[in-house]
Amino acid sequence: MAITGWQFIDAHGTFRLPDPHRSSHLYFPLANEAGMASSITPTLNGDAKIDHNTYLLLPTSIDDLHNTRSARNFWVRIDGIHVWSAAGGSALQTVQRLSSGGDEVTLTAGFLWHAVTRKNTEHGLQAEITSFVPAGDDYVELMRVTLANTGEELLQLTPTAAIPIFGRSADNLRDHRHVTSLLHRTTCHPNGVLVRPTLSFDERGHTVNHITYAVLGVGADRAAPVGFFPTVEDFIGEGGTLDWPEAVVASGEMAKAGDSIDGYEALGGIRFADVTLAPGEERSYILILAILDQDDSPEDLLDRYGSEADFADTLERTKTYWIEKISTLQFETGDARQDGWLQWVAFQPTLRRIMGNSFLPYHDYGRGGRGWRDLWQDILALLIMARDDVSGMLLGNFAGVRIDGSNATIIGSQPGEFKADRNEIARVWMDHGAWPLLTTRLYIDQSGDLMFLLREQSYFKDHHISRCRRTDPLWSPEQGTQLKTEAGDAYQGTVLEHLLVQHLTAFFNVGEHNNILLEGADWNDALDMADERGESVAFSALYAGNLLKLGELCQLLRDEGVQEVSLAAELLPLLDSLGTSVDYESVTDKRKLLQTYFGTVEHTVSGEKIGVKPDDLERDLSRKGLWLAEHIRENEWITNSEGFSWFNGYYDDDGRRVEGDHPGGVRMTLTGQVFPLMSGFVPDERVDEVVRAAQRYLYDESVSGYRLNTDFGELLVNLGRAFGFAYGHKENGAMFSHMPVMYAYSLYLCGKAEEGWKVLQGIYRQSLDFARSRMYPGIPEYFTDRGRGVYPYLTGSASWYLLTLLTQAYGLKGELGNLILEPKLTAEQFDPNGRAIVHTLFAGKKLTVTFENPNHLAYGSYIIEEVTLNGESILSTAGAKKVVIGRERITALPDQVEIVVTVSEVRQAAGRKPA
């Protein structure tokens, strides 16, 4: 059977996919910013919840999507004889799905709305089911089921909605599933079924429950249902199942409004009045799936959503809301399909802010919320897309930094909210200290707000000290989670001080090869079994580059007239260039100095601050950064027996170098190459060598991209669980989107635009190949060895893809608040008319930037010939690859700014002077 992929049907990201029910593992997110989060499949499987402990529908993992029968459903009994599911959820339709017969099905979806049209040609009946979560504050998922007679005869229909209500914590899926059903108190409301358990019964203990789970239904002209099936047991009947229920097949006995039943698995079973449809006639039903707090009422929801007009109006407002959200970054590539795909990539960071790394079928782990790394990487997209000032959010995140350089691992739902670890999980990801600087520097460049570095914030404090190697016996939860001074006051330091703490502690926290210790893991969470002797050369390189960047920021502060920076007195010994210099070649001396520092900040700090000149800070940071960069260049550059050279990225827990030749085959990681390149200390000739080696050992055309590592061929319990995974999956050699995208970013930084674009375009091409990827538009976490895109929507690679495309390929970025135009577009990125267009925000203005390359010149063979700003020529220069437009010039313009950048071959502009 030929496989047809999705196609966009408008300019707003709406796509259509035929036969979606014939592809496994497809699901779609529905959510709002209040916290309602649902997933839905072409057969209406999936769940709905507001957090880990409050699931309206049965929690679903990826394999549950085809295993479980507990799904949203809408049954129709036709002419009193034939039974048909408008959702495709009957036993008969499941069999037909595997053949060429059965229903004709089409999916149409847009930003957080989902519609499935299903046509039964045998009986001339069509159903369209539209689902979405309204933008706003309600914990509600809405469904509209429209039945239409597409035949030539009258149809007598008996409609029945059937939505199983789980109504408790995800923990109870396996822990006391039956016992917790005994807590259910189920009532038949005039418009549906309400379930209010007496208790919440989970790991938090036994607490009185105040949540009501509801499934409400409304017929045409707000008609109430005629009866109810409030329990699964009575609906399916003895020997029945949810995909062939007795209540539908044999018209079982119904409950009526006001009836109640206690202690059973609940069902939002709603029978609507029989209806006769003439040919061409249709009838719609509205279903409201809701989670209600004690102050909420079903009547309020029925008033807001309980009619076709209400549903249609709310759907349009929700569509407009989300389209506006992503309208701040749009690309016009000349390929409408790629433009639409990029809109979905741009939407993914928003989904991650709502759902964190949990609550979708592949993401069946965690208890909601985001990780530390996610906080910073998601802001990357915000900084190039958000209309609002994000400095408050950025500042709030620094409250999660500990004074020992580690950070909180339990992150609350509110900005800047961090919680003490009550689970005794003593784990440090050694890369966590590096990300805040990258995000902060982007913020400063986009905004020009250099003084952000001098804003103050508290530090996080709990019982973990010395980078989670020890515990503080003097700390108790009653003392709160802010670091205190000896006098008992909450201590605050500047953002710059927080960044210094993260980087200075990392610099001295070295293993026996003088690279920074791997500790619990780095970006690759699955390198988690080398916490004693393991070292991450890869992220040592990032820290090296960051130390140099911190030094540059100190110079900029000096240039702005800052005479001194106040720092905690305890931090001064780590700035060893300002006092007794430490021999950086001595692992012992570095470790000793760090332990001394840990000893001074175990429970409190003195509160004393010392003024340090920015020049002195810059000198110390540069010395450290340069030393570490040179150390990596000299000691971790390897050449194998085939003559290929690259950087070793790791040492294992036996202190052995991981990469290079090995009896089982060549071992190479992509991560080990990305961060030396990104940090800017690799000579051009070595960049070429890295590219050659990555192409030889890591590139795989079958997945259109670079694998995370070669096949190491064995379980490595001295490095990480990754090597227990099958090769080609997850962190063991998958085409794991995040790292290839960062590789592309690094290649652009090194002037390798063609190579960088190849990486970005490869991910797009693989996603587009629906016969293999089997995914909706967007970037997945990774592609399997078979090319399937898995773990879609909630991946940090989306933020990095957008950042790379906008700031590197299109070359549109900030530099201390000024606008930089430095295109690195390849010839193929221009449309047939020689144009590449991007719409974005900068300095509060809506920019449309058009790059004109009428001769389709390749990158490297063109220079910027002319720039116009709202029609006014502002530059005509010889040989410029980069143009700076002052922020004040942009802020003085109207809200809509048109910039046209014309490029020409270098020789054509020779001899011309700046205008």
Short mmCIF file of C-alpha atoms in Angstrom, two decimals, residues 330-334 338-339 342 748 757 802-813 820-826 829-830 835-839 849-851 862 901:
data_model
loop_
_atom_site.label_atom_id
_atom_site.label_comp_id
_atom_site.label_asym_id
_atom_site.label_seq_id
_atom_site.Cartn_x
_atom_site.Cartn_y
_atom_site.Cartn_z
CA GLN A 330 8.46 32.88 10.17
CA PHE A 331 10.63 31.78 7.29
CA GLU A 332 9.89 32.03 3.57
CA THR A 333 12.22 29.56 1.93
CA GLY A 334 10.46 29.16 -1.41
CA GLN A 338 9.42 23.57 4.66
CA ASP A 339 7.96 26.90 5.77
CA LEU A 342 9.47 25.33 10.50
CA TYR A 748 28.52 27.69 11.03
CA TRP A 757 23.16 23.43 6.20
CA LEU A 802 15.70 27.88 15.30
CA LEU A 803 18.69 29.61 16.87
CA THR A 804 21.04 28.09 14.28
CA LEU A 805 18.83 28.86 11.32
CA LEU A 806 18.12 32.47 12.33
CA THR A 807 21.41 33.60 13.83
CA GLN A 808 23.84 31.53 11.79
CA ALA A 809 22.32 30.60 8.41
CA TYR A 810 20.33 33.83 7.98
CA GLY A 811 22.92 35.63 10.11
CA LEU A 812 20.33 37.76 11.91
CA LYS A 813 21.38 38.31 15.51
CA ILE A 820 23.96 42.11 12.99
CA LEU A 821 23.40 41.00 9.40
CA GLU A 822 25.89 38.27 8.51
CA PRO A 823 24.22 35.83 6.10
CA LYS A 824 25.71 32.38 5.60
CA LEU A 825 22.98 31.17 3.28
CA THR A 826 23.86 28.55 0.70
CA GLN A 829 18.41 28.31 0.37
CA PHE A 830 17.34 31.04 -2.02
CA ARG A 835 15.27 35.48 -2.33
CA ALA A 836 15.30 34.19 1.23
CA ILE A 837 12.97 35.94 3.68
CA VAL A 838 12.61 35.84 7.45
CA HIS A 839 10.14 37.59 9.74
CA VAL A 849 14.42 40.80 6.25
CA THR A 850 14.81 39.87 2.60
CA PHE A 851 18.11 38.54 1.33
CA TYR A 862 29.23 36.69 -2.23
CA VAL A 901 20.08 42.83 1.96
#
